[in-house]
Tab-separated table of C-alpha atoms in Angstrom:
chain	number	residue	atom	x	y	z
A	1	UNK	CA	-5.702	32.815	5.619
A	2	UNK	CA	-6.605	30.934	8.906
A	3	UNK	CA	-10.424	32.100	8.144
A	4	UNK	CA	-10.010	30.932	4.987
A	5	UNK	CA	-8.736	26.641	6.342
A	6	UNK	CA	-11.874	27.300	8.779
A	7	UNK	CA	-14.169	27.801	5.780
A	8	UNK	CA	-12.660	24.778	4.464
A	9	UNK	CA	-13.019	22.530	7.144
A	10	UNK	CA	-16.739	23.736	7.371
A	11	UNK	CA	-17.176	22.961	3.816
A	12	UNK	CA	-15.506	19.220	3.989
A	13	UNK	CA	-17.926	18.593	7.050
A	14	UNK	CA	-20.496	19.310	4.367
A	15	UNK	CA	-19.465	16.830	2.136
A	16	UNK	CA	-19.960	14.380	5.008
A	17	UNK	CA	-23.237	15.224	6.265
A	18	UNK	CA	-21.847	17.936	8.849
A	19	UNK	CA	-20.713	15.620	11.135
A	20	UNK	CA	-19.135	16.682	14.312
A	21	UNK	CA	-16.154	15.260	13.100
A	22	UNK	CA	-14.994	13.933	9.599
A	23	UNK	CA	-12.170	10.853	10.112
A	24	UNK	CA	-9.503	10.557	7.619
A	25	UNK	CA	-10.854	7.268	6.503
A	26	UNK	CA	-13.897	5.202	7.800
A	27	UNK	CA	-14.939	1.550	6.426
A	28	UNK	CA	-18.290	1.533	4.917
A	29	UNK	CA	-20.833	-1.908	5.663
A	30	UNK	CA	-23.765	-3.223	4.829
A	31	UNK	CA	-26.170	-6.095	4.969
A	32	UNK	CA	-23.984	-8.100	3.112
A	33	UNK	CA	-21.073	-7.964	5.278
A	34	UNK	CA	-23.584	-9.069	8.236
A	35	UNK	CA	-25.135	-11.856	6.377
A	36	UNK	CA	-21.272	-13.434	5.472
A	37	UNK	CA	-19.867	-12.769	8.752
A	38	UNK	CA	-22.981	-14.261	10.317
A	39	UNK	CA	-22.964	-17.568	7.934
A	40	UNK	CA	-19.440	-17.574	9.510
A	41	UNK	CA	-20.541	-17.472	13.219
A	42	UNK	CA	-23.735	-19.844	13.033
A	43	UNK	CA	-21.517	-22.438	10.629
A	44	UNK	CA	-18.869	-22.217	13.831
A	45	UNK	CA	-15.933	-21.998	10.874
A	46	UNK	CA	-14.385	-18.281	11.975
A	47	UNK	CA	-10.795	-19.304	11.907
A	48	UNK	CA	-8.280	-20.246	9.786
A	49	UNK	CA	-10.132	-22.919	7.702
A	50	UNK	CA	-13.625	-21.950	6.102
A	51	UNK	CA	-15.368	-21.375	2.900
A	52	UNK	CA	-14.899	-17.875	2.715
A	53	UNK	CA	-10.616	-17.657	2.758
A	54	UNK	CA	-10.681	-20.016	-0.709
A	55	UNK	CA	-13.620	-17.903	-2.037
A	56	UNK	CA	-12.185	-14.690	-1.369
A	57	UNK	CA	-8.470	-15.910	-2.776
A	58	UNK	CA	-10.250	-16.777	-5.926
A	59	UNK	CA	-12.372	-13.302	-6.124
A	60	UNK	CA	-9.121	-11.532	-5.435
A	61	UNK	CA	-6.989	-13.118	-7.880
A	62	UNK	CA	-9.383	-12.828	-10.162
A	63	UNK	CA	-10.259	-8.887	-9.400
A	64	UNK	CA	-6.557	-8.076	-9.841
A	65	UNK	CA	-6.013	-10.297	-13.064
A	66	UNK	CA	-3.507	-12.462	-11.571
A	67	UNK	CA	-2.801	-16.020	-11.221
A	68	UNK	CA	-3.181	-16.581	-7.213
A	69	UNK	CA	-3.535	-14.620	-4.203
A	70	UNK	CA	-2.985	-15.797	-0.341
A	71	UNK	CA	-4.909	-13.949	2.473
A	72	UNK	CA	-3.244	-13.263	5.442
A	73	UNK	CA	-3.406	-11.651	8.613
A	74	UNK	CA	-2.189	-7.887	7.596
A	75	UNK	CA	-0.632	-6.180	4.899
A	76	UNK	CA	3.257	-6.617	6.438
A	77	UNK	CA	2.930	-10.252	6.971
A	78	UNK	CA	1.964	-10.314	3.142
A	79	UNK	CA	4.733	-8.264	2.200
A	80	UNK	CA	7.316	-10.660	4.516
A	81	UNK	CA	6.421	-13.336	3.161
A	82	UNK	CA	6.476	-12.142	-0.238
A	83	UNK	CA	9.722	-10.932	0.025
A	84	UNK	CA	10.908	-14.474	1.019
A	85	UNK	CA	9.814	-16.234	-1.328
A	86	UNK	CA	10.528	-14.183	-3.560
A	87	UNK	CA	14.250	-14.982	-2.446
A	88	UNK	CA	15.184	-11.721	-0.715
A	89	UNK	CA	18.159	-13.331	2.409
A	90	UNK	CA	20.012	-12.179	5.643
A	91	UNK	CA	22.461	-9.351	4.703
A	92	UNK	CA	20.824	-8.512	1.186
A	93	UNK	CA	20.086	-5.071	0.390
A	94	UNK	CA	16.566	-3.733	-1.001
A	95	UNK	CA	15.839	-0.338	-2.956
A	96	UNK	CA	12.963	0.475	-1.499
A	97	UNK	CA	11.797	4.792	-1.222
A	98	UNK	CA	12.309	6.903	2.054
A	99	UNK	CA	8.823	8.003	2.166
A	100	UNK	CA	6.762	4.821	2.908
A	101	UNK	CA	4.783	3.478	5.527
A	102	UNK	CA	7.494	2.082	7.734
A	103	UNK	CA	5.887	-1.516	6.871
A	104	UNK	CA	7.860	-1.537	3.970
A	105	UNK	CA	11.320	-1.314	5.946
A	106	UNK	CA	9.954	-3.635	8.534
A	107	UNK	CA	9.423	-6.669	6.445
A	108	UNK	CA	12.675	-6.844	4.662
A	109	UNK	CA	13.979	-6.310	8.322
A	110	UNK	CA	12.188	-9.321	9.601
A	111	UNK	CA	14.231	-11.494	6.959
A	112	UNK	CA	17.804	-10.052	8.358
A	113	UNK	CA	17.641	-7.643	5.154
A	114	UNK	CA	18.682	-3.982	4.985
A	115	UNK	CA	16.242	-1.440	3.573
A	116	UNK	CA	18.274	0.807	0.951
A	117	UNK	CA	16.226	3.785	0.954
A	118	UNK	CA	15.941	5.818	-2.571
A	119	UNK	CA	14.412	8.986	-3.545
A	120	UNK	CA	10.783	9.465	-4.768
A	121	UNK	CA	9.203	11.210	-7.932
A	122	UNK	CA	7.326	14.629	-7.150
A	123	UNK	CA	5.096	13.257	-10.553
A	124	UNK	CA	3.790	10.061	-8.457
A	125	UNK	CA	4.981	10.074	-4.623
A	126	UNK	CA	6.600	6.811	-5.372
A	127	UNK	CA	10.136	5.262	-5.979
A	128	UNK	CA	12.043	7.922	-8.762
A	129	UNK	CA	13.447	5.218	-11.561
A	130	UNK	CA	15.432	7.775	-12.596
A	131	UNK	CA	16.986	8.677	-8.900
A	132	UNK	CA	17.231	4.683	-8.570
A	133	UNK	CA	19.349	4.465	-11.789
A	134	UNK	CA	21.697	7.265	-11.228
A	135	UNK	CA	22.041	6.072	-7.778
A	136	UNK	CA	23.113	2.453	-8.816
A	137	UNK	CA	25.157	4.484	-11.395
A	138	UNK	CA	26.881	5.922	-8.222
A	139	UNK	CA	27.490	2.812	-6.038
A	140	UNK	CA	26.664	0.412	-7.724
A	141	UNK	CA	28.857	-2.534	-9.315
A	142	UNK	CA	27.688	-5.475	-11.070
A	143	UNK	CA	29.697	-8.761	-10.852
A	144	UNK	CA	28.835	-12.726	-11.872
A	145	UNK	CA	25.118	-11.691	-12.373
A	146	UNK	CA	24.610	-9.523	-9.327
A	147	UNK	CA	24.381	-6.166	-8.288
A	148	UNK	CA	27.031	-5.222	-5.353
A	149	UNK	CA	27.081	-2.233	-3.502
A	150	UNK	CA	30.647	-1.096	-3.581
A	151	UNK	CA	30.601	0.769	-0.370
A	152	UNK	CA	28.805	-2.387	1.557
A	153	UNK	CA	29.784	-5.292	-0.174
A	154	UNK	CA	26.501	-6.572	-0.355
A	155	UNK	CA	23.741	-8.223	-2.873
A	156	UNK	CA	21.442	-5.681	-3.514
A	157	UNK	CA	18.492	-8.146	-4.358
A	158	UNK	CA	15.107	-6.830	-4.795
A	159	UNK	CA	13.113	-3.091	-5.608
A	160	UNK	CA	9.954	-2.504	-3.668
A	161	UNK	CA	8.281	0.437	-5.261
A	162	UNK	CA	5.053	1.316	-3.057
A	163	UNK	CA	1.945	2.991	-4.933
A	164	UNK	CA	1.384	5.927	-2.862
A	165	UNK	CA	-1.870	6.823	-1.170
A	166	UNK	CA	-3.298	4.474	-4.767
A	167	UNK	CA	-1.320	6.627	-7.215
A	168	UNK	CA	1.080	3.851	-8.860
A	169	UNK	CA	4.666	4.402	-9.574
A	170	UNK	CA	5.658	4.764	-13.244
A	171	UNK	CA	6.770	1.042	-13.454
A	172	UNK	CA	7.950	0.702	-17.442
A	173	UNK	CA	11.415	2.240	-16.459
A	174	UNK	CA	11.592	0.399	-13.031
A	175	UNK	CA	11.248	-3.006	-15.312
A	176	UNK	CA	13.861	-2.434	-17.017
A	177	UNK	CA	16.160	-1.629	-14.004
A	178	UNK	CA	15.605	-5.175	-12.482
A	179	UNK	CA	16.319	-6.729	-15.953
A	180	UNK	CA	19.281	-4.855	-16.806
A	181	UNK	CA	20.555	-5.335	-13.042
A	182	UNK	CA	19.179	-8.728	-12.315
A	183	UNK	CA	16.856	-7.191	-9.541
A	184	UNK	CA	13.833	-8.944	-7.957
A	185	UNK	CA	10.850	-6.580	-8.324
A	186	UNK	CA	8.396	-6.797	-5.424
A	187	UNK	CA	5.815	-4.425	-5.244
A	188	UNK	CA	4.089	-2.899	-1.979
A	189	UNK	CA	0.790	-2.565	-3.518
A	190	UNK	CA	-1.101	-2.470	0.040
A	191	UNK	CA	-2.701	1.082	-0.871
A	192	UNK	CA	-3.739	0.158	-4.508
A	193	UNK	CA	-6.259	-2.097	-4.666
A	194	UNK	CA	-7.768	-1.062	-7.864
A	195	UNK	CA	-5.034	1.053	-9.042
A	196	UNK	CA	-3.875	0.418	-12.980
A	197	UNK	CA	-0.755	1.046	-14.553
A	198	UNK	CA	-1.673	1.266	-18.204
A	199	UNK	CA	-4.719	-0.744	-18.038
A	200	UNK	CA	-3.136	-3.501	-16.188
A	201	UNK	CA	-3.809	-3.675	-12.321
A	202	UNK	CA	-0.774	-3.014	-9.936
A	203	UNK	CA	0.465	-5.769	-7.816
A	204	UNK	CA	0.706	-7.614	-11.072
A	205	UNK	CA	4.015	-6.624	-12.061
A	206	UNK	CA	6.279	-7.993	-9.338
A	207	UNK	CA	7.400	-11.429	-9.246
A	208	UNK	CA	5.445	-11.404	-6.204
A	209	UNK	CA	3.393	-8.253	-4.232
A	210	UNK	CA	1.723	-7.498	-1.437
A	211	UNK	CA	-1.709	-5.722	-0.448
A	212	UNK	CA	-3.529	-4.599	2.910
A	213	UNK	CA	-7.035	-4.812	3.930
A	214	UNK	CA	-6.844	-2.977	7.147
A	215	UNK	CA	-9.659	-0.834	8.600
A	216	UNK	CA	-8.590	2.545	6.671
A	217	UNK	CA	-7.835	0.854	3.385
A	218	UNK	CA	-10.220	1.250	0.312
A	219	UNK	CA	-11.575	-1.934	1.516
A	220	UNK	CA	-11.227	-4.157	4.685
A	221	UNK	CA	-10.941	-7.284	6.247
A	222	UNK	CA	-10.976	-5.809	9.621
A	223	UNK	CA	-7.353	-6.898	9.672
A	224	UNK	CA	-5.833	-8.429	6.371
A	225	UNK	CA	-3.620	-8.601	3.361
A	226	UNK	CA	-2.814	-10.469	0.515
A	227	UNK	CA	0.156	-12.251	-1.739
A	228	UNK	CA	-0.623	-11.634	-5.336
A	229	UNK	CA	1.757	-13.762	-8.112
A	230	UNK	CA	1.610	-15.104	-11.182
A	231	UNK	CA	3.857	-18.119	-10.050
A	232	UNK	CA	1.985	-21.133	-9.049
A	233	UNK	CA	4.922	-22.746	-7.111
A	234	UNK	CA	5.631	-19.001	-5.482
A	235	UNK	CA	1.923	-19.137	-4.179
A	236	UNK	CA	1.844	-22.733	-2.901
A	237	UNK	CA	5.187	-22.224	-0.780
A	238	UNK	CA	3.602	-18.771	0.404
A	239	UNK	CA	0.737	-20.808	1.858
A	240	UNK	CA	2.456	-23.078	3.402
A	241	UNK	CA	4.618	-21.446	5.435
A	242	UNK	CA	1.499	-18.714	6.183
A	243	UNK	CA	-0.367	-21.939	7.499
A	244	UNK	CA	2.348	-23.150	9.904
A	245	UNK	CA	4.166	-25.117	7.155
A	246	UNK	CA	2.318	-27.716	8.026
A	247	UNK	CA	1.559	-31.179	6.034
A	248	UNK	CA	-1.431	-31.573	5.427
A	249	UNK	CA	-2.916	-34.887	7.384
A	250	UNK	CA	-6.279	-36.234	8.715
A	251	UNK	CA	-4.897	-35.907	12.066
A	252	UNK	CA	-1.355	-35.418	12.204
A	253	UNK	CA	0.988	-32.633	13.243
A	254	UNK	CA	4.257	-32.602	11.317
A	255	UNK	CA	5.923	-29.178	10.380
A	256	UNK	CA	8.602	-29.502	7.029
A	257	UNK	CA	10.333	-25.806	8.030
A	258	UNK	CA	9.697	-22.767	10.244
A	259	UNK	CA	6.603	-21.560	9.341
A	260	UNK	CA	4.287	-18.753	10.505
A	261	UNK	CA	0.599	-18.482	11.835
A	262	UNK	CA	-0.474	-15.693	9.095
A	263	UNK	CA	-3.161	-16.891	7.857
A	264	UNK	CA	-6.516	-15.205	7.278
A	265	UNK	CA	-9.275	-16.113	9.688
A	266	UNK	CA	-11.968	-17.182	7.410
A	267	UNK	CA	-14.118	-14.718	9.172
A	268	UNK	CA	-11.949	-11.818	7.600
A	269	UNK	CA	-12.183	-13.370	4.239
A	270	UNK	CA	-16.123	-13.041	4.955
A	271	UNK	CA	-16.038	-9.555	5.276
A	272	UNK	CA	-13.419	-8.613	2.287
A	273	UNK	CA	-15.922	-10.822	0.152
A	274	UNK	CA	-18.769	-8.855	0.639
A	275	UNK	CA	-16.577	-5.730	0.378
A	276	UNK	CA	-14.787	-6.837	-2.957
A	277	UNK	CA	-18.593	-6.857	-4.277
A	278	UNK	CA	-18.771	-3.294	-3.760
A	279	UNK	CA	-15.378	-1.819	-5.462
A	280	UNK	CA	-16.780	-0.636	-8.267
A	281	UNK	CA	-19.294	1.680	-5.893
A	282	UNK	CA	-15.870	2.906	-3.977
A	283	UNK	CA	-13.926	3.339	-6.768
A	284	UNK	CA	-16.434	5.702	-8.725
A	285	UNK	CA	-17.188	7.416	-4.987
A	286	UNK	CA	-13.606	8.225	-4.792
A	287	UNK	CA	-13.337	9.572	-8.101
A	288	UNK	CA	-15.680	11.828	-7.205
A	289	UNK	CA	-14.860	13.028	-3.947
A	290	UNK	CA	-11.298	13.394	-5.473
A	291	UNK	CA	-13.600	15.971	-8.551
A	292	UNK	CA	-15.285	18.137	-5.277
A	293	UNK	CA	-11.935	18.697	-3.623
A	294	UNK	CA	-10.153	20.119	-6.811
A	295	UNK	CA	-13.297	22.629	-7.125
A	296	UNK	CA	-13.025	23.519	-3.209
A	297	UNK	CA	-9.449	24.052	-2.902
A	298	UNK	CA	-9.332	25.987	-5.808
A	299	UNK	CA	-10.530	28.714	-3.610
A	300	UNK	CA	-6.854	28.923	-1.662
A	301	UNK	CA	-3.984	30.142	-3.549
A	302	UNK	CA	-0.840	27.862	-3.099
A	303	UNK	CA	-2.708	24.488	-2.159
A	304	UNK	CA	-3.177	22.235	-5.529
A	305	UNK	CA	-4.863	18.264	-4.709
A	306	UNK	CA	-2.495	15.206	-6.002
A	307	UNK	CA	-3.806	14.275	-9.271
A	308	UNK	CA	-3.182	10.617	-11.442
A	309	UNK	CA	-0.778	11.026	-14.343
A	310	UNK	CA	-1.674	10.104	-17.373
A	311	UNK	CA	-0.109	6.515	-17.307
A	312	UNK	CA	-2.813	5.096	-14.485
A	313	UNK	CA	-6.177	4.987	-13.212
A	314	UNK	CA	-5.805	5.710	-9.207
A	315	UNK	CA	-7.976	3.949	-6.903
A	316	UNK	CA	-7.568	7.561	-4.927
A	317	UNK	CA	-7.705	5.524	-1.595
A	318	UNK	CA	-5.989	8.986	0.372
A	319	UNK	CA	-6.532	12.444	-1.072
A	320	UNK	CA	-3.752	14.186	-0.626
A	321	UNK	CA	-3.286	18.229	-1.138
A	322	UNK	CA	0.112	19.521	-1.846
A	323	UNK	CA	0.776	23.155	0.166
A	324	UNK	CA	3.097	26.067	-0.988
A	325	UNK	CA	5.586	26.475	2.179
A	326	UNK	CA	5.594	30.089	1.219
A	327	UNK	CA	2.410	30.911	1.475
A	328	UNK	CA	1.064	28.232	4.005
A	329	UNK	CA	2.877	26.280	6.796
A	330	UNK	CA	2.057	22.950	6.840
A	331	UNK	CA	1.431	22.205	10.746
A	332	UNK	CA	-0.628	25.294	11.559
A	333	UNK	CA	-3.054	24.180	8.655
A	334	UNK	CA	-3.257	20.359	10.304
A	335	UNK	CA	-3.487	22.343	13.926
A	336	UNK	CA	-6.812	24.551	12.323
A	337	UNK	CA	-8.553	21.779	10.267
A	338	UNK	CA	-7.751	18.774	12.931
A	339	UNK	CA	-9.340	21.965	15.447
A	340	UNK	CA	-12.256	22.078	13.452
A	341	UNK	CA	-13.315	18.816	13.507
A	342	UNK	CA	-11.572	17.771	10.464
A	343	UNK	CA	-8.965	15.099	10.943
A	344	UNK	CA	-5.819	15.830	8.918
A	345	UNK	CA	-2.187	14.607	8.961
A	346	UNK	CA	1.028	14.987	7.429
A	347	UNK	CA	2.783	12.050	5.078
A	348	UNK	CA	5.254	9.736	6.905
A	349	UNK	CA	8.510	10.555	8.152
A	350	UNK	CA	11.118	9.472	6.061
A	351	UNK	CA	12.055	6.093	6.758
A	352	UNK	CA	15.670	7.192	6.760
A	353	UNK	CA	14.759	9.229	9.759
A	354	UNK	CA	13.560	6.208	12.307
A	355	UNK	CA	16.009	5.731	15.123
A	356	UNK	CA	15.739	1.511	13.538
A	357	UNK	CA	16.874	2.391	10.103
A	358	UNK	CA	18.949	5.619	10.165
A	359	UNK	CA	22.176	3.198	9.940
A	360	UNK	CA	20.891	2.360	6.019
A	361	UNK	CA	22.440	3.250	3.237
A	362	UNK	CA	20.820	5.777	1.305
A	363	UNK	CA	20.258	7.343	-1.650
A	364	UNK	CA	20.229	11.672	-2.240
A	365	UNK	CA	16.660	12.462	-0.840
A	366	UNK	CA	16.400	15.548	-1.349
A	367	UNK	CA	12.764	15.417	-3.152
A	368	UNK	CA	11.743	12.591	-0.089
A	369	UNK	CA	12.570	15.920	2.023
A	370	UNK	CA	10.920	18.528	0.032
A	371	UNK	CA	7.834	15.977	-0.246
A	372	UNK	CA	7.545	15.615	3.760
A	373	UNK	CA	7.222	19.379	4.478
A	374	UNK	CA	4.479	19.944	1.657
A	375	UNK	CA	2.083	16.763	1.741
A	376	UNK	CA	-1.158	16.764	4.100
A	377	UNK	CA	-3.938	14.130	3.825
A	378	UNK	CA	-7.791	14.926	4.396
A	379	UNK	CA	-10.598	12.631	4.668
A	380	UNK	CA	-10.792	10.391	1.674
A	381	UNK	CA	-13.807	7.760	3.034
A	382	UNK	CA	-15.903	7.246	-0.220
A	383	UNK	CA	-18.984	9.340	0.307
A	384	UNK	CA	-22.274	6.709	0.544
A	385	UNK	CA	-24.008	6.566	-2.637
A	386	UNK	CA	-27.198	5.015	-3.172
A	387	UNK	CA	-25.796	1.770	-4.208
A	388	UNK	CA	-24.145	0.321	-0.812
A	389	UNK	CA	-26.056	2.671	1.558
């Protein structure tokens, strides 16, 4: 069977030119990221103010199908600041699943919040609505208009599902938990930039969510993410306090509240502008690399690749392969392909697990567990097609 990974890892290499070595996710430029990013240098306007943040808000919100989008510095800033003005406050709880980037915990932690980590769905790698409801079921009490944790005593106040590795979470069901339990629903798009949940794009659900542009994401900024809302008065108080919370003045320096330096530099906002141009390319790239693995892995008994269900259209931003643990063990097939030249890695630790959040309250996780010894990523960067080579 170790022959067999080895043929594998030669045949991904293929895919990508038989490089040396195949990265689990590269950003792909061309001349039009060098002519913005150049306008931005000779023009002098690289920083926070510049042409290209309000251009590439507008593109954005306009790509996604909502009402306004902020750029900021990275994808947990966005999600912070989201979650604050959403109206998530010190000593509120948040639903939010075990098996996340630990981003997600971090920015409700920032606010004095406590994560309140739920099991996932084995159908979509996200937040289970059907855990989460049995779960409130179980501890759950719901008093003048809020939602108490009995064993606590605390507001639980918001669900962040996160879209895993682009694949959204089945959100119909999670809806109608927040109405029924008057929960804010915030969602951690940052891997799903064009990801749709029955033909409407994700990050549009949520009072208020939250993307990333970093380096490895479907498409960068360098550094970068974004608040996405369908509020006006949410998206004007989430630029204000990303710009300093600063009134605006020809030359005065007056600050209403305490606000923080998170907004995009305009020479960011360059780059994601010319990248935004190009998601159809990545999109259809991704599709297809997503086609070549199913035929390739077909070849190994006990390995299947993570597939949309029939409720979305993934953006596939991280392949991911799903391994039998009976007939393959998950580290000595990361220890062969990462050998070979093929960078591969396991999904995250469960949140639950972190020496900073193992004092949360949790939910059963037994499928968060299962998940963690099963899932391996391999290189997902689209393949260059013609069109953006």
């Amino acid at each position: 069977m170790n022959e067999k990974w080895r043929e594998i890892a030669s045949e991904i290499k293929a895919i990508y030119g038989n490089k040396d070595y195949v990265a689990l996710h590269e950003p792909t430029f061309n001349e039009k990221e060098i002519e913005y990013v150049t306008d931005c240098i000779k023009t002098g306007w690289v920083s926070s103010v510049g042409k290209y943040v309000n251009e590439f808000e507008k593109k954005l919100a306009e790509y996604t199908g909502v009402k306004r989008a902020v750029a900021v510095v990275n994808g947990t800033a966005a999600l912070h600041i989201a979650l604050k003005v959403a109206g998530v406050k010190e000593n509120d709880e948040v639903f939010m699943p075990a098996l996340t980037f630990v981003a997600t915990a971090n920015a409700a932690s920032y606010l004095n919040a406590i994560p309140h980590f739920v099991d996932v769905s084995e159908k979509t790698l996200g937040l289970d609505p059907v855990k989460l409801k049995e779960h409130i079921h179980d501890i759950g009490e719901f008093k003048n208009g809020q939602l108490i944790n009995k064993l606590t005593g605390r507001i639980i106040r918001a669900v962040v599902p996160m879209h895993t590795f682009g694949h959204s979470v089945d959100l119909d069901p999670l809806i109608d938990i927040c109405q029924q339990y008057n929960l804010i629903l915030v969602e951690d798009a940052a891997e799903s930039l064009g990801s749709y949940y029955k033909g409407k794009h994700t990050g549009g659900f949520g009072v208020v969510s939250a993307l990333s542009f970093n380096g490895n994401k479907i498409m960068t900024t360098g550094g970068g993410g974004a608040i996405l809302t369908n509020n006006e008065k949410l998206a004007d108080y989430a630029k204000h306090i990303t710009t300093t919370a600063k009134i605006p003045h020809q030359w005065e320096y007056y600050h209403d509240e305490i606000g923080y330096n998170y907004r995009m530099p305009n020479i960011n906002a360059a780059l994601g502008y010319a990248q935004l141009e190009k998601m159809d390319d990545f999109l259809a790239s991704k599709r297809q690399l997503t086609k070549q693995y199913h035929q390739l892995l077909k070849k190994i008994n006990g390995v299947k690749v993570f597939k949309e269900n029939s409720f979305e259209m993934s953006n596939y931003w991280l392949q991911a392969i799903l391994i039998d643990p009976q007939k393959h063990e998950r580290d000595n097939v990361l220890g062969i392909l990462n050998a070979e030249g093929v960078m591969a890695r396991p999904i995250w630790s469960p949140l639950s697990e972190l020496a900073p959040y193992m004092h949360c309250p949790k939910a059963d996780l037994t499928m968060t567990n299962h998940l963690n010894k099963i899932v391996i990523n391999i290189p997902s960067t689209p393949v260059k097609g013609e069109s953006y080579d």
